[in-house]
Amino acid sequence: MKKSDYFSLKFENDKLVFIDQTKLPLVEEYIETDSYNRIAEAIERLEIRGAPLIGIAAAYALALSVKKDSSGEKFLEAYNRLFRTRPTAVNLFYALEEIKKIYEADLPMKDSYELLLARAIELHKKDEEYCDRIGKNGLSVFKKKSGIITHCNTGKFATGGDGTAFNVIKYGFEHGLVEQVFADETRPLLQGLRLTSFELSKNGIPFKILSDSSSGSLMQTGLIDFAVVGADRIALNGDTANKIGTFNLAVLCNFHNIPFYVAAPSTTIDRNIPSGSEIKIEFRNKNELLYSGSLQIAPESFEVYSPAFDVTPSHLISGIITEEGVFNFPYNFIQ
């Protein structure tokens, strides 16, 4: 399989084209639309997911909302619709505000679509550059040819470029520094099993999938040299929200004296909150646990606890890898 034969999203012919991530890895289906509402639905349904990619998609969607009608009413309607899609990933709100700034500066809105689209494209390219720099900066965490554990998906399917944590792994592999990658399945929606395995395979990186509950047992074998994960929101003190199960992994790494790294662009840092206690955690529909695809595996009468994210305290994080460098606790660089 070739590296270049898949992509997460692109903008062409005045439409957003994106892969439906819910159907991977068995079906590679691309959707084409110029409807901001359809893009909002895609974000909610996790057809488009990953903090940086959600922000990029929302930027394009907000630009598309004024293609035919640039009135303030239409823009506000689209802004509010996209704002409501998912509450945890800060990149979404950053991107929406960046597009809003351009719109408000363009009164009386003669060239809004072109200006907003240009800014969305800039945000997309900027994230692509950040991914590249994160990958290069991440090389410094390798001390030898390493076994790595990761959680959820942080590659092309989560970003505007080649990824955050995934790009650290990819650069390491290209420099002969990766022995094996172990990817948590990432319950309940299996982003590790479905998406990370897909991307590792596409890039020829040796990997094994494991159940989330196997990670402690794996660490006991001595095969893991460090963990690297992504982030959906980072507080001023370094507390990090990421896919549910990340906190478990960090605690296990701490117990086994295994370094635990977070890789994310600076746009994932929320400079308005001092700690992770202020991060709003999204809760998902209980049927994501009670069903496996269309197959019901438990009664709908069962009550379910289903947060989409958890928060890892900063003292458990060995380093935060951004496009600016690798930073260490107590993360005063954010202050």
Coordinates of C-alpha atoms in Angstrom, one line a residue, residues 68-307:
K68 CA -24.5 31.9 -1.4
D69 CA -25.7 34.1 1.4
S70 CA -23.2 36.3 3.3
S71 CA -25.7 37.9 5.6
G72 CA -25.0 38.3 9.3
E73 CA -28.0 36.1 10.1
K74 CA -26.7 33.2 7.9
F75 CA -23.2 33.5 9.3
L76 CA -24.4 33.5 12.9
E77 CA -26.7 30.5 12.2
A78 CA -23.7 28.5 10.8
Y79 CA -21.4 29.7 13.6
N80 CA -23.8 28.6 16.3
R81 CA -24.5 25.2 14.6
L82 CA -20.8 24.4 14.4
F83 CA -20.1 25.7 17.9
R84 CA -22.5 23.1 19.3
T85 CA -21.0 20.1 17.6
R86 CA -18.4 18.9 20.2
P87 CA -17.5 20.6 23.5
T88 CA -14.0 19.3 24.4
A89 CA -11.6 19.9 21.6
V90 CA -10.4 23.5 21.8
N91 CA -9.2 23.6 18.2
L92 CA -12.8 23.8 17.1
F93 CA -13.4 27.1 18.9
Y94 CA -10.1 28.5 17.9
A95 CA -10.8 27.9 14.3
L96 CA -14.3 29.3 14.5
E97 CA -13.0 32.5 16.1
E98 CA -10.3 32.9 13.5
I99 CA -12.9 32.8 10.7
K100 CA -15.3 35.1 12.7
K101 CA -12.5 37.7 13.0
I102 CA -12.2 37.8 9.2
Y103 CA -15.9 38.0 8.7
E104 CA -16.4 40.9 11.1
A105 CA -13.5 42.8 9.6
D106 CA -15.0 42.5 6.1
L107 CA -18.0 44.7 6.5
P108 CA -20.0 45.3 4.4
M109 CA -19.3 41.7 3.4
K110 CA -18.6 42.1 -0.3
D111 CA -16.0 39.4 -0.6
S112 CA -16.7 37.3 2.5
Y113 CA -16.6 33.8 0.9
E114 CA -13.2 34.3 -0.7
L115 CA -11.7 35.9 2.4
L116 CA -13.0 33.3 4.8
L117 CA -12.0 30.5 2.5
A118 CA -8.5 31.9 2.2
R119 CA -8.2 32.0 6.0
A120 CA -9.5 28.4 6.3
I121 CA -6.8 27.3 3.8
E122 CA -4.2 29.1 5.9
L123 CA -5.3 27.3 9.0
H124 CA -5.1 24.0 7.2
K125 CA -1.6 24.7 5.9
K126 CA -0.5 26.0 9.3
D127 CA -1.6 22.7 11.0
E128 CA 0.3 20.7 8.3
E129 CA 3.4 22.7 9.1
Y130 CA 2.9 22.1 12.8
C131 CA 2.6 18.4 12.3
D132 CA 5.9 18.3 10.5
R133 CA 7.6 20.2 13.2
I134 CA 6.1 18.1 16.0
G135 CA 7.4 15.0 14.2
K136 CA 10.9 16.4 14.0
N137 CA 10.9 17.7 17.6
G138 CA 9.7 14.3 18.8
L139 CA 12.9 12.7 17.6
S140 CA 14.6 13.9 20.7
V141 CA 12.5 11.6 23.0
F142 CA 14.0 8.5 21.4
K143 CA 17.0 7.2 23.4
K144 CA 17.3 4.0 21.3
K145 CA 15.3 1.8 18.9
S146 CA 12.1 1.7 20.9
G147 CA 8.9 0.0 21.6
I148 CA 6.1 2.5 21.7
I149 CA 2.5 2.4 23.0
T150 CA -0.1 4.8 21.8
H151 CA -3.8 5.4 22.3
C152 CA -6.6 6.5 19.9
N153 CA -5.7 8.0 16.5
T154 CA -3.4 10.9 15.9
G155 CA -2.4 10.7 12.3
K156 CA -3.9 12.1 9.1
F157 CA -7.3 11.2 10.3
A158 CA -6.9 13.6 13.2
T159 CA -5.0 16.5 11.8
G160 CA -4.3 18.7 8.8
G161 CA -0.9 17.0 8.1
D162 CA 0.6 13.7 8.9
G163 CA -0.3 13.7 12.6
T164 CA 0.9 14.7 16.0
A165 CA 1.8 11.6 18.1
F166 CA 1.6 9.5 15.0
N167 CA 4.1 11.8 13.3
V168 CA 6.5 11.4 16.2
I169 CA 6.3 7.6 15.5
K170 CA 6.5 8.1 11.8
Y171 CA 9.7 10.3 12.0
G172 CA 11.2 7.8 14.5
F173 CA 10.5 4.9 12.1
E174 CA 12.0 6.8 9.2
H175 CA 15.2 7.3 11.3
G176 CA 15.4 3.6 12.3
L177 CA 14.3 4.3 15.8
V178 CA 11.1 2.3 16.0
E179 CA 11.2 -1.4 17.0
Q180 CA 7.4 -1.9 17.3
V181 CA 4.3 0.1 17.9
F182 CA 1.6 -1.2 20.2
A183 CA -1.8 0.5 19.5
D184 CA -4.6 0.3 22.1
E185 CA -7.9 -0.6 20.5
T186 CA -9.4 2.4 22.2
R187 CA -12.8 1.4 23.4
P188 CA -15.7 1.9 22.8
L189 CA -15.4 3.2 19.2
L190 CA -12.1 1.5 18.4
Q191 CA -10.2 4.3 16.8
G192 CA -6.9 2.6 17.6
L193 CA -8.1 -0.7 16.0
R194 CA -9.8 0.9 13.0
L195 CA -7.8 4.0 12.3
T196 CA -4.3 3.9 13.8
S197 CA -3.8 0.3 12.5
F198 CA -4.9 1.5 9.1
E199 CA -2.3 4.4 9.1
L200 CA 0.5 2.3 10.6
S201 CA -0.1 -0.3 7.8
K202 CA -0.2 2.3 5.1
N203 CA 3.2 3.6 6.3
G204 CA 4.8 0.2 6.7
I205 CA 5.4 0.6 10.4
P206 CA 5.5 -2.7 12.4
F207 CA 2.6 -2.8 14.9
K208 CA 0.4 -4.9 17.1
I209 CA -3.1 -4.1 18.3
L210 CA -4.0 -4.8 21.9
S211 CA -7.1 -4.5 24.0
D212 CA -7.1 -1.4 26.3
S213 CA -7.1 -3.7 29.4
S214 CA -3.8 -5.4 28.2
S215 CA -1.6 -2.4 28.4
G216 CA -0.5 -3.0 32.0
S217 CA 0.4 -6.6 31.2
L218 CA 2.3 -5.5 28.1
M219 CA 4.4 -3.0 30.2
Q220 CA 5.4 -5.8 32.5
T221 CA 7.2 -7.5 29.6
G222 CA 9.7 -4.6 29.2
L223 CA 8.8 -4.2 25.6
I224 CA 7.6 -0.6 26.0
D225 CA 10.1 2.3 26.1
F226 CA 7.7 5.1 26.1
A227 CA 4.1 6.1 25.4
V228 CA 3.0 9.0 23.1
V229 CA -0.6 10.2 22.7
G230 CA -2.4 13.3 21.3
A231 CA -4.5 15.9 23.0
D232 CA -7.9 17.6 22.6
R233 CA -7.3 20.4 25.1
I234 CA -4.3 21.3 27.3
A235 CA -4.8 23.6 30.3
L236 CA -2.3 26.3 31.4
N237 CA -0.8 23.9 34.0
G238 CA -0.3 21.1 31.4
D239 CA -3.3 19.0 32.5
T240 CA -4.4 17.3 29.3
A241 CA -7.8 16.1 28.0
N242 CA -7.6 13.2 25.5
K243 CA -9.5 10.2 24.4
I244 CA -11.0 8.2 27.3
G245 CA -8.5 5.7 28.5
T246 CA -5.5 8.0 28.2
F247 CA -5.5 8.7 32.0
N248 CA -5.4 4.9 32.6
L249 CA -2.4 4.6 30.3
A250 CA -0.6 7.5 32.0
V251 CA -1.1 6.0 35.5
L252 CA 0.3 2.6 34.3
C253 CA 3.3 4.3 32.7
N254 CA 4.0 6.1 35.9
F255 CA 3.8 2.9 37.9
H256 CA 6.2 1.1 35.5
N257 CA 8.6 4.1 35.2
I258 CA 7.9 4.5 31.5
P259 CA 8.0 8.0 30.0
F260 CA 4.6 9.3 28.9
Y261 CA 4.5 12.0 26.2
V262 CA 1.8 14.2 24.8
A263 CA 2.1 15.6 21.2
A264 CA -0.1 18.4 20.1
P265 CA 0.1 21.8 18.3
S266 CA 0.1 25.0 20.3
T267 CA -3.5 25.6 19.1
T268 CA -4.6 22.8 21.5
I269 CA -3.5 24.8 24.5
D270 CA -6.4 26.6 26.1
R271 CA -4.9 29.8 27.6
N272 CA -8.2 30.6 29.3
I273 CA -8.3 27.8 31.8
P274 CA -5.7 27.2 34.6
S275 CA -6.2 23.5 35.1
G276 CA -7.9 20.4 33.8
S277 CA -10.8 20.7 36.3
E278 CA -12.3 23.4 34.0
I279 CA -12.3 21.2 30.8
K280 CA -15.8 20.3 29.7
I281 CA -16.0 16.6 29.0
E282 CA -18.2 15.4 26.3
F283 CA -20.5 12.4 27.1
R284 CA -21.5 10.2 24.2
N285 CA -24.8 8.3 23.4
K286 CA -25.0 5.2 25.5
N287 CA -25.7 3.1 22.4
E288 CA -22.1 3.4 21.4
L289 CA -21.5 1.0 24.2
L290 CA -24.6 -1.1 24.0
Y291 CA -24.2 -1.7 20.3
S292 CA -21.3 -3.0 18.2
G293 CA -22.1 -1.3 14.9
S294 CA -25.7 -2.2 14.2
L295 CA -25.5 -5.3 16.4
Q296 CA -27.1 -4.8 19.8
I297 CA -25.0 -6.6 22.5
A298 CA -26.8 -5.4 25.7
P299 CA -30.3 -4.2 26.6
E300 CA -31.0 -0.5 26.0
S301 CA -32.5 -0.4 29.6
F302 CA -28.9 -0.6 31.0
E303 CA -27.5 2.7 32.3
V304 CA -24.2 3.7 30.9
Y305 CA -21.3 5.9 31.9
S306 CA -19.7 7.0 28.6
P307 CA -17.3 10.0 28.7

